[in-house]
Coordinates of C-alpha atoms and ligand atoms in Angstrom, one line a residue:
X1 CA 51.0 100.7 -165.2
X2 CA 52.5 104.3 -163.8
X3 CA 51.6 104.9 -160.2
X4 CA 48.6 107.5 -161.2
X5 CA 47.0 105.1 -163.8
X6 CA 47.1 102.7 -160.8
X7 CA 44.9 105.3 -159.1
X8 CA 42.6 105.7 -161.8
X9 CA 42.1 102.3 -162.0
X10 CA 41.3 102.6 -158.3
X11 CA 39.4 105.1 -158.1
X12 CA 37.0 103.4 -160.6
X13 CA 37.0 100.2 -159.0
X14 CA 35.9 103.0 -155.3
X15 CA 33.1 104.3 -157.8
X16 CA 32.1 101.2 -158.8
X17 CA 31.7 99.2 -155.2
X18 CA 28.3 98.7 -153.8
X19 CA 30.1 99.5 -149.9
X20 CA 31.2 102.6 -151.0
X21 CA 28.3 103.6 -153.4
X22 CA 26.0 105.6 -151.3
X23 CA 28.9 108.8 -151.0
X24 CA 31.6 107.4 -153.9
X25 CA 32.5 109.6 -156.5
X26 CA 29.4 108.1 -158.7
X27 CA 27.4 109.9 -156.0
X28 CA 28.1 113.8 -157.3
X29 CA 25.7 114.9 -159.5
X30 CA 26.6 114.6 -163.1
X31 CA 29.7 112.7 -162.5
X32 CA 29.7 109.0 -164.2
X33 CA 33.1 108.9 -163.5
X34 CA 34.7 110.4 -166.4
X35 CA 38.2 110.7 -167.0
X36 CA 38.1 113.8 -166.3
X37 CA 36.9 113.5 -163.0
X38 CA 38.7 110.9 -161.9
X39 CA 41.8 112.9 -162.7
X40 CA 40.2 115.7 -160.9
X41 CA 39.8 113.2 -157.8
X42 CA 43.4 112.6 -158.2
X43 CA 44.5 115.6 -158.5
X44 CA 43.0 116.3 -155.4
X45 CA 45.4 114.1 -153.0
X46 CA 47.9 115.4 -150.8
X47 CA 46.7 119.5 -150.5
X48 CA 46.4 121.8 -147.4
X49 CA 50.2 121.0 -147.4
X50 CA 50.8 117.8 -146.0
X51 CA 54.2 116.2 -145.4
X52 CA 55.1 113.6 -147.6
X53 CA 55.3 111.0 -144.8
X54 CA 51.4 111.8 -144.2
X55 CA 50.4 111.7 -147.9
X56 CA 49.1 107.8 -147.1
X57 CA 47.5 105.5 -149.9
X58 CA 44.3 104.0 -151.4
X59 CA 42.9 101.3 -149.7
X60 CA 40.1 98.7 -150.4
X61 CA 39.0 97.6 -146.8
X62 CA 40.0 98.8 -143.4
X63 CA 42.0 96.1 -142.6
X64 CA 44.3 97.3 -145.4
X65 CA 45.0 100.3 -143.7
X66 CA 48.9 100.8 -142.7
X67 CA 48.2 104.0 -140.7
X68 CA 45.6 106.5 -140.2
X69 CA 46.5 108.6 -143.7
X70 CA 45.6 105.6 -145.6
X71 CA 41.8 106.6 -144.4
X72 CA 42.8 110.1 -145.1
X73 CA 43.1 109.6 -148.5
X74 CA 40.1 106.8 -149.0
X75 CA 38.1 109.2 -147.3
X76 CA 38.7 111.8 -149.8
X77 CA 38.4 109.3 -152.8
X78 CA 35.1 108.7 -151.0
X79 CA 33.0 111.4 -150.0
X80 CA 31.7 114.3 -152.0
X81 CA 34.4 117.4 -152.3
X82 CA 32.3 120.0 -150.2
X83 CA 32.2 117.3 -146.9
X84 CA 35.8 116.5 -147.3
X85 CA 36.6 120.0 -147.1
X86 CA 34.7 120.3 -144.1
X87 CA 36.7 118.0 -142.3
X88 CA 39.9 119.0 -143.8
X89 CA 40.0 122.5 -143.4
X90 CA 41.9 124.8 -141.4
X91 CA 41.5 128.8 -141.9
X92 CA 42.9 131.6 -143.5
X93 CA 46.2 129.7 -145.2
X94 CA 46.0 126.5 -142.8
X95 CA 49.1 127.3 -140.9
X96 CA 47.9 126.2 -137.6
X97 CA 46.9 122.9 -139.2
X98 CA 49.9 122.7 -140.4
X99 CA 52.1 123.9 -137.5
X100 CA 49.8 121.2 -135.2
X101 CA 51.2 118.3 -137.2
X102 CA 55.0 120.3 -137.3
X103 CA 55.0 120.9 -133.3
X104 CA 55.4 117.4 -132.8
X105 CA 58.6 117.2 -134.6
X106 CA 60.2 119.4 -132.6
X107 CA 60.3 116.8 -129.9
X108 CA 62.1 113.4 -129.9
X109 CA 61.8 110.5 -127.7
X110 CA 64.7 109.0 -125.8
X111 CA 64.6 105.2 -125.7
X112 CA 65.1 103.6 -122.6
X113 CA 66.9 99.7 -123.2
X114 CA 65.9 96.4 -121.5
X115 CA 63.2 97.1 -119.1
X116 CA 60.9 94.1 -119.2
X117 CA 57.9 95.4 -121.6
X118 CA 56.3 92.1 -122.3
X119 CA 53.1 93.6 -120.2
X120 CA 52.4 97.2 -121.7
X121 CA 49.8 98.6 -119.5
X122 CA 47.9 102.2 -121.2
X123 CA 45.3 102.1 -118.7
X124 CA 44.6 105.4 -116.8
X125 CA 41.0 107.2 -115.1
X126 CA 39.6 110.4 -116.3
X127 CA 37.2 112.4 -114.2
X128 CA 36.4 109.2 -112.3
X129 CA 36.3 107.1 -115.3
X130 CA 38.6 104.0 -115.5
X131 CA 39.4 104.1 -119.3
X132 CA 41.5 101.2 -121.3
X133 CA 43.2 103.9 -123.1
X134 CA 44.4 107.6 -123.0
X135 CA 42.9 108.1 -126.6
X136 CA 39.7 109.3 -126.7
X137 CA 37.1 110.7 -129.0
X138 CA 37.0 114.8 -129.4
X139 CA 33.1 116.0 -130.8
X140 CA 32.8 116.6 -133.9
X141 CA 29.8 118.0 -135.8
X142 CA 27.5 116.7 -138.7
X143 CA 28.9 113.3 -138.8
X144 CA 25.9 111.9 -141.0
X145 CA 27.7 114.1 -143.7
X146 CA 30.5 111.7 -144.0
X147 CA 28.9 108.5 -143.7
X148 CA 25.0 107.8 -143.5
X149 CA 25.7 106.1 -140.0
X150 CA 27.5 109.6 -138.6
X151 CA 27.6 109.7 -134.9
X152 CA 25.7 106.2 -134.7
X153 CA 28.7 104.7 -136.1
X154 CA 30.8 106.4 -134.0
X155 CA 29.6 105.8 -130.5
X156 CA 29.4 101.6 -132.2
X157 CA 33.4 102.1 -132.9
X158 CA 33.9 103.8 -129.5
X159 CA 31.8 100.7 -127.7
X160 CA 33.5 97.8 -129.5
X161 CA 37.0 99.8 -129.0
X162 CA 36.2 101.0 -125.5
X163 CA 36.7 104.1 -126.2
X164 CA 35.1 107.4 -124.3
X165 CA 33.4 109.7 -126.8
X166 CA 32.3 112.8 -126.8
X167 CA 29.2 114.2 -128.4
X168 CA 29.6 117.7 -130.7
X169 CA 26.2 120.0 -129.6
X170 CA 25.8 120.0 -133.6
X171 CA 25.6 116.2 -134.3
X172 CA 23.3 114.9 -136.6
X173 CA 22.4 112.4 -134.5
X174 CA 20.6 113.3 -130.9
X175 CA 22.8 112.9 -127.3
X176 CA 19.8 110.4 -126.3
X177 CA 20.6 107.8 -129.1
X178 CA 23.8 108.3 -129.4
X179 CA 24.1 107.5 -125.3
X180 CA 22.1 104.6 -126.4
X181 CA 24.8 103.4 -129.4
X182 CA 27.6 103.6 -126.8
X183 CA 26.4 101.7 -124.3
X184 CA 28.6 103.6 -121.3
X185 CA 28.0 107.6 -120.9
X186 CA 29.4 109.7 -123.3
X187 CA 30.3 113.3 -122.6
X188 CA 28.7 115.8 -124.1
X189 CA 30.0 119.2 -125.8
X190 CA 28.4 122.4 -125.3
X191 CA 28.7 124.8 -128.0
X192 CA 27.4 128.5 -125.8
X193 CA 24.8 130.4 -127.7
X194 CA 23.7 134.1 -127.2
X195 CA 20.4 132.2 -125.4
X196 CA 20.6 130.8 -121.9
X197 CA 17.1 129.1 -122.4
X198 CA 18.8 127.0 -125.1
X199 CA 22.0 126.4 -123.1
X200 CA 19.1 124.8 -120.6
X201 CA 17.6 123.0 -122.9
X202 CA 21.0 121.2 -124.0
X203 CA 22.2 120.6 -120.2
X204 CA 18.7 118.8 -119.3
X205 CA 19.0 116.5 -122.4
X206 CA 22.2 115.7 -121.6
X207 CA 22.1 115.0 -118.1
X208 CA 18.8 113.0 -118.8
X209 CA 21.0 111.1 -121.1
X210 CA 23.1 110.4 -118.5
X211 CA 26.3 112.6 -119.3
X212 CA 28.6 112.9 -116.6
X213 CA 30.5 115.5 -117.7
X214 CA 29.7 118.5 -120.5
X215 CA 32.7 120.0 -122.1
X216 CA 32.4 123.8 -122.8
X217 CA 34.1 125.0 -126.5
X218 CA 35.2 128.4 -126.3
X219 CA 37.3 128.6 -129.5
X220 CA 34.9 130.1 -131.5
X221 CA 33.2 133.4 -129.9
X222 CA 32.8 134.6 -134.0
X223 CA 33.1 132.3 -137.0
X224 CA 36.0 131.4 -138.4
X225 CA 37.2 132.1 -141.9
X226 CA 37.6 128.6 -143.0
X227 CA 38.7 129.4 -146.7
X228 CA 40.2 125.6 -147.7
X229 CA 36.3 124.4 -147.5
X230 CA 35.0 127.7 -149.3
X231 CA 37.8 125.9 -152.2
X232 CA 36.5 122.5 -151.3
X233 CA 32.6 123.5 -152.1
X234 CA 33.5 125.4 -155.0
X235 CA 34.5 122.0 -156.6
X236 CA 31.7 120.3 -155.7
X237 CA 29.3 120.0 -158.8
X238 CA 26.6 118.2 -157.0
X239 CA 23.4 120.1 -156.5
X240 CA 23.2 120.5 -152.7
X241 CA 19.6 122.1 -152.2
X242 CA 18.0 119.5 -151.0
X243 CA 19.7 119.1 -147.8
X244 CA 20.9 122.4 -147.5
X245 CA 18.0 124.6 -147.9
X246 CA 18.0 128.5 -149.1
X247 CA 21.0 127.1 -151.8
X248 CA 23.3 129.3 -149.9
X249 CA 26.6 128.2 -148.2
X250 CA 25.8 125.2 -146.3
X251 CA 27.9 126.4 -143.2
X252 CA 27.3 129.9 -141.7
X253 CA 25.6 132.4 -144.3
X254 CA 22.1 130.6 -144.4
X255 CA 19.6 130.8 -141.7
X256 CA 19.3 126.9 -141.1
X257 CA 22.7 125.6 -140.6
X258 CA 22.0 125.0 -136.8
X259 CA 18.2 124.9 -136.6
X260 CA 18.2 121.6 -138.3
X261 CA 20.5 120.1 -136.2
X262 CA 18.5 117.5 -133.9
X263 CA 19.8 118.9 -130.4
X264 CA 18.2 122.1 -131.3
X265 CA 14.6 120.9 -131.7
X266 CA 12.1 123.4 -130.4
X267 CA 14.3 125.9 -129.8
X268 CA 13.5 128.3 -132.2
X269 CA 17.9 128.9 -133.1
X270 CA 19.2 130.9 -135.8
X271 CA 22.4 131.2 -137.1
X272 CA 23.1 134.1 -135.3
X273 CA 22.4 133.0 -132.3
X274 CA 25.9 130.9 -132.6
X275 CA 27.9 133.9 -132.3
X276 CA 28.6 134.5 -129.3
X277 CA 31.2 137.5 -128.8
X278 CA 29.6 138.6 -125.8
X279 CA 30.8 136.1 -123.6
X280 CA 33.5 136.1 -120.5
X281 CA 34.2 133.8 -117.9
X282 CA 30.8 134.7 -116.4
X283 CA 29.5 132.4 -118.7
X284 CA 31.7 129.6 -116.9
X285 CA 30.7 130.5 -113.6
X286 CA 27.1 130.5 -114.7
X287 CA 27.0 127.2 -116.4
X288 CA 28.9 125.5 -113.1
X289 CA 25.4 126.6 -111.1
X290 CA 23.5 125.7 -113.5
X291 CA 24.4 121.6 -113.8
X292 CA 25.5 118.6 -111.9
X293 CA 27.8 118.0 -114.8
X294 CA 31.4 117.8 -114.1
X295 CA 32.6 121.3 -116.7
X296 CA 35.6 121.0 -118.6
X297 CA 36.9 123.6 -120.9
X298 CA 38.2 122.9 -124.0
X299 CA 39.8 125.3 -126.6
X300 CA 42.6 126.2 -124.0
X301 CA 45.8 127.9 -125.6
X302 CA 47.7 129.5 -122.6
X303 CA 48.9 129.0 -119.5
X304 CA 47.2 132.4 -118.0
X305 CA 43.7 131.0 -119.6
X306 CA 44.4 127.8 -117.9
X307 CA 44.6 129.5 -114.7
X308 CA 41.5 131.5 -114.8
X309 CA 39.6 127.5 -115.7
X310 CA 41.1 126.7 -112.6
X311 CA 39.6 129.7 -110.5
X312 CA 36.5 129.4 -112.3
X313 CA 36.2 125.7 -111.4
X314 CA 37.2 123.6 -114.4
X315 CA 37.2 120.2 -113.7
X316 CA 39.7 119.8 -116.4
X317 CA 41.2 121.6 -119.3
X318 CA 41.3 120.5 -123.0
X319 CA 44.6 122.2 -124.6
X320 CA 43.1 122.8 -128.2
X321 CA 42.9 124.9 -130.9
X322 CA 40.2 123.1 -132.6
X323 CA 42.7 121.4 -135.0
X324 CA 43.4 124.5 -136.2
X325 CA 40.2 125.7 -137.5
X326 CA 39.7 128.9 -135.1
X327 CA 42.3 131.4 -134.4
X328 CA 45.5 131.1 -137.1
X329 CA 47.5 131.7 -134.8
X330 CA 50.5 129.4 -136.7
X331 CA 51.0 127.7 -132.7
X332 CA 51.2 124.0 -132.3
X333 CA 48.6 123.1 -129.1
X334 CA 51.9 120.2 -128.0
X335 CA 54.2 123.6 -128.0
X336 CA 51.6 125.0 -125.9
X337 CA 51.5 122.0 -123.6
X338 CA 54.3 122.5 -121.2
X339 CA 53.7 126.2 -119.9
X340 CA 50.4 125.4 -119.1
X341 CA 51.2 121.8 -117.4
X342 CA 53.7 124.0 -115.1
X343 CA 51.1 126.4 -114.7
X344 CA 48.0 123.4 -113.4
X345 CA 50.3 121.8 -111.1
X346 CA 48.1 118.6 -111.3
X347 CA 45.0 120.2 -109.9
X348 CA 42.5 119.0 -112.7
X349 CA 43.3 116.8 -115.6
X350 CA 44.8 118.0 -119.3
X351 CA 43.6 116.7 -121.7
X352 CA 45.2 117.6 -125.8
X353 CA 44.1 117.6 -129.0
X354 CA 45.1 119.0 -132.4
X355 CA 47.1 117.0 -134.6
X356 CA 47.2 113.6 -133.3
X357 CA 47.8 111.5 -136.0
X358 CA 50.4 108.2 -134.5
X359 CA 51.4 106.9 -131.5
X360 CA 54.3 108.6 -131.4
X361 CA 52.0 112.3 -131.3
X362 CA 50.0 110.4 -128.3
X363 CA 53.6 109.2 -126.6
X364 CA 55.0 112.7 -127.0
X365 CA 52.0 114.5 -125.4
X366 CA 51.5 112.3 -122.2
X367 CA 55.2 112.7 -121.5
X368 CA 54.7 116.8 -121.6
X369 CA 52.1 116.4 -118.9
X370 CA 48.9 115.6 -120.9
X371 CA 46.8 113.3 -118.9
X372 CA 44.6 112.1 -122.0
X373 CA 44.5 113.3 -125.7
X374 CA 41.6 113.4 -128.1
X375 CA 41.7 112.9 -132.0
X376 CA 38.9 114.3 -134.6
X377 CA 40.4 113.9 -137.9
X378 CA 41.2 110.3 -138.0
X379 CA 38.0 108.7 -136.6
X380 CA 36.6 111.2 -139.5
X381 CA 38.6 109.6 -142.0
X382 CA 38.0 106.2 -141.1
X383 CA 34.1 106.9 -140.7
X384 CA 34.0 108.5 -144.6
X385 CA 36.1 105.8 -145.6
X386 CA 34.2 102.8 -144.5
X387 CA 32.0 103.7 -141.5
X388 CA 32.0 101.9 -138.0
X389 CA 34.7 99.6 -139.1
X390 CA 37.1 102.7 -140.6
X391 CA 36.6 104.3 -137.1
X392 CA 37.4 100.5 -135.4
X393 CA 40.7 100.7 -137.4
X394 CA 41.7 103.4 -136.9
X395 CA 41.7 103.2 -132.7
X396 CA 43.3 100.0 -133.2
X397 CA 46.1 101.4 -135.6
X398 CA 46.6 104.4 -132.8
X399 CA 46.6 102.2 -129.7
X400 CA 48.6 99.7 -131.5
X401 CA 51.0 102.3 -132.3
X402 CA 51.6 103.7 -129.1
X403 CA 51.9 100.3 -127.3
X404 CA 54.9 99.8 -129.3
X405 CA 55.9 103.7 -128.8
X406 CA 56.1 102.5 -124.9
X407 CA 57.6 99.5 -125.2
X408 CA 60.3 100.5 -127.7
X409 CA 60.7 103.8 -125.3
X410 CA 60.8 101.0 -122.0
X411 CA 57.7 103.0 -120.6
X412 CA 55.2 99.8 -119.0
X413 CA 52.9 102.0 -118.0
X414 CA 51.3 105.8 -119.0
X415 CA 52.8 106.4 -115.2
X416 CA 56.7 105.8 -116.7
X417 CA 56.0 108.1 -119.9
X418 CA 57.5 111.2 -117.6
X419 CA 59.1 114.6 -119.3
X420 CA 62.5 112.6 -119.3
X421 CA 61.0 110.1 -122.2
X422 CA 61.5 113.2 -124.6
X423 CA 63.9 115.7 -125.6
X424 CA 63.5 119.4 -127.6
X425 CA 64.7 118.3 -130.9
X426 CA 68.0 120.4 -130.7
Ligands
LIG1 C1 34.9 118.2 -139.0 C2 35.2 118.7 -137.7 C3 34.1 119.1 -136.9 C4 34.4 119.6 -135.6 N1 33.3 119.9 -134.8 C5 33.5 120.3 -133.5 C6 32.4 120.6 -132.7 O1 31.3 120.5 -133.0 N2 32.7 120.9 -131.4 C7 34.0 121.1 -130.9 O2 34.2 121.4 -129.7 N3 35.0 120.8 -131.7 C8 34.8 120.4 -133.0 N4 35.9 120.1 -133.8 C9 37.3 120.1 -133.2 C10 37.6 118.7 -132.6 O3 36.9 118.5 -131.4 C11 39.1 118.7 -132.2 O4 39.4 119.7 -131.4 C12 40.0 118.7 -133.4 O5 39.4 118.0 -134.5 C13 41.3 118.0 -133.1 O6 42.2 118.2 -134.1 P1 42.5 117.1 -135.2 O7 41.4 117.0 -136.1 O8 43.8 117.5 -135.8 O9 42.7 115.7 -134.4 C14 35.7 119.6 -135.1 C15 36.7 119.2 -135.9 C16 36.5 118.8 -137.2 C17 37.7 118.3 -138.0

């Protein structure tokens, strides 16, 4: 059998499995899986220009998963075209997306010989928060798209891993039951609006939730021209109507995107109430009155922006550039890293996102000075994959890959991953 026939016969055996019926290919509307198809869902592997070492396989169970690509590519075999290509999107021609994954070839890590790592310690505390691990759980919206579980399934993962999460302001599932699902308090992400009365609304639920700290986006004053999921929806056959009412495109040009979103219950919220253009660091300043919350802001990019989160009393920073789905600005967030670790001086934590993808990403970035990093993609992945145990796997594969990162590097503890463990690839 040749490698794609192989695939095909895969592919039929996804369509076919009651665990994977609900969102397999079966699932799109008018699709039996026909040849034709699944040569389409073939054909479909490895775009938005991956590397080859990323392209990952097929896989049957979590358990089979060799690394988190191998959920990349279930996950697309999976779900419908249109929700892939939410998650897999960058904008405008990807290069951000892409340059996230490249920046972290541009550093190597120097090896340090027999230092004892039988005991490799990755504990550290965030904010107050003693955490088992340095990897934790960026938000990320609409999660019941991928997998009928969603966030529910995500906070389970995060609670049998030990994992903090935090909670996107446009879940599909509210911060009250997700809190519940986790079990330990989650942190929750505040998406600004062009209404303070809804930003109210949003800080009491969370804080009544029990959220100790709300993390602040501020990425995406204006939406951002996310043409790889226009591509992706055009694909999709299904009839998505029900679910996304007015038959326009389900993300930005109807009127309902973010009304049906539980967090925004009596609010009254229209679409255009998510652009927010208008907004300075006043906004900051304003939301550190209004709430008890520990503020972090995330979507930082330069060392002069990191600055003025410091002066307008950030409690930490999250270096991001929303896995390169805002600005194409073509910049790795890791090349970012170092100016604006020199610039903080250790005065609040940094936390970085954006491209995360082994333990050797995680390794690189907490020897450049980030405290903690966050991943979105692969918990996405694993979630449209197989659900709470695709998310399980893959926090197991990325702590498991960067306990052997430190002990093959001689680093027993995050404290010993220092700016020496790595060298500019020359
Ligand atoms: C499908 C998807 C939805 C996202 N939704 C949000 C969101 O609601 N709020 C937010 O602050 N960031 C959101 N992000 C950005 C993530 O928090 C994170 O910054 C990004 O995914 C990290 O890059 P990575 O996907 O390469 O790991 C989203 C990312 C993806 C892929």
């Amino acid at each position: 059998m040749s490698p794609l026939s192989d695939r095909r016969a895969f592919l039929r055996f996804l369509a076919a499995s009651p665990l994977l019926a609900p969102l397999a290919l079966g699932a799109c509307k008018g699709d039996e899986g026909s040849e034709e198809q699944l040569t389409a869902a073939v054909d479909r592997m490895g775009t938005l220009g991956e590397p080859d070492q990323d392209l990952g396989e097929l896989i049957a169970s979590p358990d089979k998963a060799l690394d988190v690509f191998d959920m990349r590519v279930t996950a697309q075999n999976t779900m419908p075209p249109a929700h892939y290509g939410y998650i897999a999107t960058g904008v405008d021609g990807d290069a951000t997306l892409r340059a996230n994954r490249a920046g972290f070839d541009h550093w190597q890590i120097r090896p340090h010989r027999l230092m004892g790592v039988e005991q490799v310690d990755t504990a550290t505390t965030l904010l107050g928060t003693a955490m088992e691990t340095p990897i934790i759980i960026s938000p990320t919206g609409s999660q019941r798209a991928f997998h009928p579980d969603g966030e529910l399934a995500t906070a389970r993962a995060a609670k049998s891993q030990k994992h903090l999460m935090l909670l996107s302001t446009v879940s599909t599932t509210s911060v009250e039951d997700v809190a519940a699902a986790r079990g330990e308090p989650i942190w929750y992400q505040l998406y600004p609006t062009a209404r303070w009365d809804i930003t109210e609304k949003l800080l009491a639920r969370a804080e009544g939730a029990g959220c100790p700290v709300v993390v602040l986006t501020v990425d995406l004053p204006v939406s951002s021209n996310r043409l790889s999921l226009t591509r992706f929806i055009k694909r999709d056959r299904r009839d998505c109507t029900e679910c996304h009412a007015g038959g326009k495109d389900a993300y930005g040009e109807g009127n309902t995107t973010f009304a049906r979103k539980p967090m925004f219950d009596g609010t009254g919220i229209t679409d255009k109430d998510f652009n927010t253009p208008m907004l300075t660091w006043a906004f900051v300043d304003r939301l550190k009155r209004a709430t008890k919350m520990k503020v972090v802001v995330k979507g930082i990019v330069g060392a002069g922006d990191a600055e003025r989160c410091i002066q307008h009393g950030a409690d930490a920073i999250i270096v991001s550039n929303h896995g390169g789905r805002a600005e194409e600005s073509g910049r790795a967030t890791i090349e970012n890293l170092p100016d604006i670790v020199q610039m903080v001086r250790g005065r609040v934590p940094v936390i970085l996102d954006s491209g995360i993808r082994r333990g050797t990403d995680i390794f690189k970035a907490l020897a450049l000075g980030a405290d903690a990093v966050g991943i979105g993609r692969p918990y996405l992945w694993g979630l449209g994959a197989f659900g709470q145990p695709g998310v399980e796997r893959v926090l197991q594969i990325l702590r498991a890959e960067l306990r052997t990162t430190m002990a093959l590097a001689g680093a027993r503890s995050l404290a010993e991953i220092a700016p020496a463990s790595v060298v500019r690839a020359g």
